[in-house]
Amino acid sequence: MTNIEHVLAEQEVFRYFPPEVQNHLAEYALPRKLERGEYLCRQGEIWPYVVYLSSGQLRWSMLSAAGKEHQLFVLDPGEMFWAHSFFDDQPMPASLKAVKEVEALVWSQDRLLPLFKRYPEALWAVTAKLTRIMREAREIIYGLAFQPVAGRLAGYLLDKIKVPGQETLEREMTLEDMAVALASSPEVVCRLLYQFQSEGIIKINRTQITFHDREALEKLVDLS
Amino acid sequence: MTNIEHVLAEQEVFRYFPPEVQNHLAEYALPRKLERGEYLCRQGEIWPYVVYLSSGQLRWSMLSAAGKEHQLFVLDPGEMFWAHSFFDDQPMPASLKAVKEVEALVWSQDRLLPLFKRYPEALWAVTAKLTRIMREAREIIYGLAFQPVAGRLAGYLLDKIKVPGQETLEREMTLEDMAVALASSPEVVCRLLYQFQSEGIIKINRTQITFHDREALEKLVDLS
DNA sequence: TTTTTTCCTTGACAAAAGTTAAGGGAAGGC
DNA sequence: GCCTTCCCTTAACTTTTGTCAAGGAAAAAA
């Protein structure tokens, strides 16, 4: 068993396949490499695949008719993505785009479907995975329906430093990136960041954001 | 086979069970009746069940910390609902509330799980069902992220008269109901309705809404 | 190093949406 | 028939958000 097969055998769905299947999962997959900016799949396309991300980062985001983009989540190394088309053969509702150089494994529906029919335990794990994604979608809806941009920004920042001790955040994302994640505009995000600073909540410069009052941010996330 | 069993045997998931199972589905279920305003399940509760709505109407909606409500969709007679907790035993992300007097059938996880393990075809149909719900969630996010309230209202109105010939809509919902569906407030909805009227798109009075320019509404749904 | 490009920052303005308050009409209960 | 309750409607005002434009700093390319 090679290294990648060990990793795959631990995945939340694949681990319910028997060892003899797990040993061959990597063979069933198609390796894909993407440059930064390339798309793995595009909104509107029928794309019945499952993805394991080995390295890089993928952004799952929707495009509006007016050309705006809204990021729903990013996929990090070690995570898997189950495309909508895989289950219902309908067009994809959003796009998967490489935001860093990407290496991934891709399985087609044809290859996996027989396995699922044979090992229902794995399929049950798929429903749990889909349910978790629905819960994430629920959080996004909650933010958009109930919170102003300031609240969503506060949540975004808190998300970026889950590490308890760490109080300084390197600004590796652009304002545009943040705007796409918050469904707003770079100017508004910038304005709010400086507003937070003027309220003593954070301290920012061009490269870093330092947290001075994490509680204030947490309060903003829902009460505002 | 009684009438209800015929109906259940045609449902998108249940139809993949063999006849001998279908014949007993109704027995496995618990019948529930709800008065208007009662809850079938509440946000935060662990509620591992599946619902078939015989009559009435259920509203699936989230409650914010500040006490606002946002309706995600309504369940109409003949439709089924698969609770999140059913798949992952985690708390429900929203509530199911009777907006009309309700009669429903409810199956517990305990009862159905063995069947799914045995009949993977049915479980595959579940993944397709979950995927469709994710697509609906995607449309909600699209509306909130990209469209102003006017656009969402236009879409809401068009949804209410899918019948091509019919150009008049009885106002059976309150402004409050519409606001809850659009994640806005009754006053804003009212204002927009009269704005649409002043633009010659619709004609409204206390009890009806008449469509004069359906195309204008369709244009509002995305371009605004 | 110089030049170009990208990104950040800010101000001014406009549009959209939320909120509060008040008055009036309709439906249902008494 | 009267009264209560619920709902609709509108105005005035505030807050939030979006947009446009301009200047400047940093990073990347030449």
mmCIF file of N, CA, C and O in Angstrom, chain B residues 192-223:
data_model
loop_
_atom_site.group_PDB
_atom_site.id
_atom_site.type_symbol
_atom_site.label_atom_id
_atom_site.label_comp_id
_atom_site.label_asym_id
_atom_site.label_seq_id
_atom_site.Cartn_x
_atom_site.Cartn_y
_atom_site.Cartn_z
ATOM 1 N N LEU B 192 -42.085 48.259 -1.982
ATOM 2 C CA LEU B 192 -41.652 47.772 -3.293
ATOM 3 C C LEU B 192 -42.843 47.375 -4.168
ATOM 4 O O LEU B 192 -42.844 47.628 -5.369
ATOM 5 N N LEU B 193 -43.851 46.772 -3.535
ATOM 6 C CA LEU B 193 -45.031 46.383 -4.318
ATOM 7 C C LEU B 193 -45.644 47.624 -4.966
ATOM 8 O O LEU B 193 -45.993 47.618 -6.150
ATOM 9 N N TYR B 194 -45.767 48.707 -4.190
ATOM 10 C CA TYR B 194 -46.359 49.915 -4.748
ATOM 11 C C TYR B 194 -45.432 50.593 -5.739
ATOM 12 O O TYR B 194 -45.874 51.254 -6.673
ATOM 13 N N GLN B 195 -44.136 50.372 -5.538
ATOM 14 C CA GLN B 195 -43.178 50.890 -6.524
ATOM 15 C C GLN B 195 -43.356 50.145 -7.849
ATOM 16 O O GLN B 195 -43.365 50.771 -8.915
ATOM 17 N N PHE B 196 -43.514 48.829 -7.772
ATOM 18 C CA PHE B 196 -43.780 48.044 -8.987
ATOM 19 C C PHE B 196 -45.048 48.562 -9.665
ATOM 20 O O PHE B 196 -45.114 48.681 -10.883
ATOM 21 N N GLN B 197 -46.055 48.875 -8.851
ATOM 22 C CA GLN B 197 -47.306 49.364 -9.425
ATOM 23 C C GLN B 197 -47.088 50.701 -10.133
ATOM 24 O O GLN B 197 -47.578 50.910 -11.237
ATOM 25 N N SER B 198 -46.324 51.573 -9.497
ATOM 26 C CA SER B 198 -46.119 52.888 -10.096
ATOM 27 C C SER B 198 -45.310 52.784 -11.382
ATOM 28 O O SER B 198 -45.373 53.668 -12.233
ATOM 29 N N GLU B 199 -44.590 51.678 -11.516
ATOM 30 C CA GLU B 199 -43.845 51.460 -12.759
ATOM 31 C C GLU B 199 -44.679 50.693 -13.780
ATOM 32 O O GLU B 199 -44.183 50.341 -14.859
ATOM 33 N N GLY B 200 -45.951 50.408 -13.431
ATOM 34 C CA GLY B 200 -46.846 49.743 -14.373
ATOM 35 C C GLY B 200 -46.622 48.251 -14.509
ATOM 36 O O GLY B 200 -47.153 47.603 -15.404
ATOM 37 N N ILE B 201 -45.842 47.671 -13.594
ATOM 38 C CA ILE B 201 -45.535 46.246 -13.703
ATOM 39 C C ILE B 201 -46.671 45.394 -13.159
ATOM 40 O O ILE B 201 -47.008 44.354 -13.724
ATOM 41 N N ILE B 202 -47.239 45.812 -12.051
ATOM 42 C CA ILE B 202 -48.363 45.084 -11.458
ATOM 43 C C ILE B 202 -49.436 46.091 -11.054
ATOM 44 O O ILE B 202 -49.213 47.310 -11.079
ATOM 45 N N LYS B 203 -50.585 45.539 -10.698
ATOM 46 C CA LYS B 203 -51.660 46.359 -10.144
ATOM 47 C C LYS B 203 -52.083 45.658 -8.869
ATOM 48 O O LYS B 203 -52.370 44.462 -8.892
ATOM 49 N N ILE B 204 -52.078 46.388 -7.754
ATOM 50 C CA ILE B 204 -52.413 45.695 -6.512
ATOM 51 C C ILE B 204 -53.541 46.376 -5.765
ATOM 52 O O ILE B 204 -53.783 47.579 -5.905
ATOM 53 N N ASN B 205 -54.259 45.571 -5.011
ATOM 54 C CA ASN B 205 -55.169 46.104 -3.998
ATOM 55 C C ASN B 205 -55.039 45.212 -2.767
ATOM 56 O O ASN B 205 -54.145 44.367 -2.715
ATOM 57 N N ARG B 206 -55.920 45.389 -1.857
ATOM 58 C CA ARG B 206 -55.755 44.658 -0.583
ATOM 59 C C ARG B 206 -55.831 43.154 -0.726
ATOM 60 O O ARG B 206 -55.316 42.414 0.095
ATOM 61 N N THR B 207 -56.503 42.689 -1.771
ATOM 62 C CA THR B 207 -56.720 41.244 -1.859
ATOM 63 C C THR B 207 -56.066 40.567 -3.056
ATOM 64 O O THR B 207 -55.935 39.363 -3.083
ATOM 65 N N GLN B 208 -55.684 41.361 -4.062
ATOM 66 C CA GLN B 208 -55.155 40.742 -5.270
ATOM 67 C C GLN B 208 -53.935 41.465 -5.813
ATOM 68 O O GLN B 208 -53.730 42.644 -5.560
ATOM 69 N N ILE B 209 -53.179 40.736 -6.597
ATOM 70 C CA ILE B 209 -52.097 41.331 -7.370
ATOM 71 C C ILE B 209 -52.282 40.885 -8.817
ATOM 72 O O ILE B 209 -52.384 39.690 -9.089
ATOM 73 N N THR B 210 -52.369 41.849 -9.719
ATOM 74 C CA THR B 210 -52.532 41.520 -11.135
ATOM 75 C C THR B 210 -51.261 41.863 -11.898
ATOM 76 O O THR B 210 -50.706 42.951 -11.731
ATOM 77 N N PHE B 211 -50.825 40.947 -12.718
ATOM 78 C CA PHE B 211 -49.580 41.145 -13.471
ATOM 79 C C PHE B 211 -49.863 41.863 -14.783
ATOM 80 O O PHE B 211 -50.679 41.406 -15.580
ATOM 81 N N HIS B 212 -49.197 42.963 -15.013
ATOM 82 C CA HIS B 212 -49.354 43.676 -16.270
ATOM 83 C C HIS B 212 -48.150 43.521 -17.171
ATOM 84 O O HIS B 212 -48.240 43.712 -18.368
ATOM 85 N N ASP B 213 -47.003 43.235 -16.557
ATOM 86 C CA ASP B 213 -45.777 43.184 -17.360
ATOM 87 C C ASP B 213 -44.843 42.131 -16.766
ATOM 88 O O ASP B 213 -43.912 42.431 -16.040
ATOM 89 N N ARG B 214 -45.141 40.906 -17.136
ATOM 90 C CA ARG B 214 -44.378 39.801 -16.571
ATOM 91 C C ARG B 214 -42.898 39.871 -16.962
ATOM 92 O O ARG B 214 -42.017 39.516 -16.194
ATOM 93 N N GLU B 215 -42.665 40.345 -18.165
ATOM 94 C CA GLU B 215 -41.270 40.443 -18.632
ATOM 95 C C GLU B 215 -40.441 41.367 -17.748
ATOM 96 O O GLU B 215 -39.279 41.090 -17.461
ATOM 97 N N ALA B 216 -41.054 42.470 -17.346
ATOM 98 C CA ALA B 216 -40.336 43.414 -16.487
ATOM 99 C C ALA B 216 -39.933 42.731 -15.181
ATOM 100 O O ALA B 216 -38.823 42.935 -14.680
ATOM 101 N N LEU B 217 -40.831 41.899 -14.666
ATOM 102 C CA LEU B 217 -40.502 41.155 -13.442
ATOM 103 C C LEU B 217 -39.344 40.197 -13.689
ATOM 104 O O LEU B 217 -38.417 40.106 -12.890
ATOM 105 N N GLU B 218 -39.412 39.500 -14.814
ATOM 106 C CA GLU B 218 -38.352 38.535 -15.112
ATOM 107 C C GLU B 218 -37.001 39.236 -15.260
ATOM 108 O O GLU B 218 -35.971 38.694 -14.885
ATOM 109 N N LYS B 219 -37.056 40.452 -15.811
ATOM 110 C CA LYS B 219 -35.803 41.185 -15.953
ATOM 111 C C LYS B 219 -35.264 41.591 -14.572
ATOM 112 O O LYS B 219 -34.070 41.549 -14.330
ATOM 113 N N LEU B 220 -36.166 41.956 -13.689
ATOM 114 C CA LEU B 220 -35.764 42.353 -12.334
ATOM 115 C C LEU B 220 -35.077 41.215 -11.583
ATOM 116 O O LEU B 220 -34.206 41.441 -10.756
ATOM 117 N N VAL B 221 -35.479 39.996 -11.866
ATOM 118 C CA VAL B 221 -34.977 38.862 -11.095
ATOM 119 C C VAL B 221 -33.461 38.765 -11.149
ATOM 120 O O VAL B 221 -32.829 38.398 -10.187
ATOM 121 N N ASP B 222 -32.883 39.112 -12.247
ATOM 122 C CA ASP B 222 -31.423 39.019 -12.202
ATOM 123 C C ASP B 222 -30.633 40.277 -12.487
ATOM 124 O O ASP B 222 -29.564 40.466 -11.961
ATOM 125 N N LEU B 223 -31.165 41.127 -13.323
ATOM 126 C CA LEU B 223 -30.338 42.257 -13.744
ATOM 127 C C LEU B 223 -30.276 43.385 -12.725
ATOM 128 O O LEU B 223 -29.356 44.188 -12.743
#
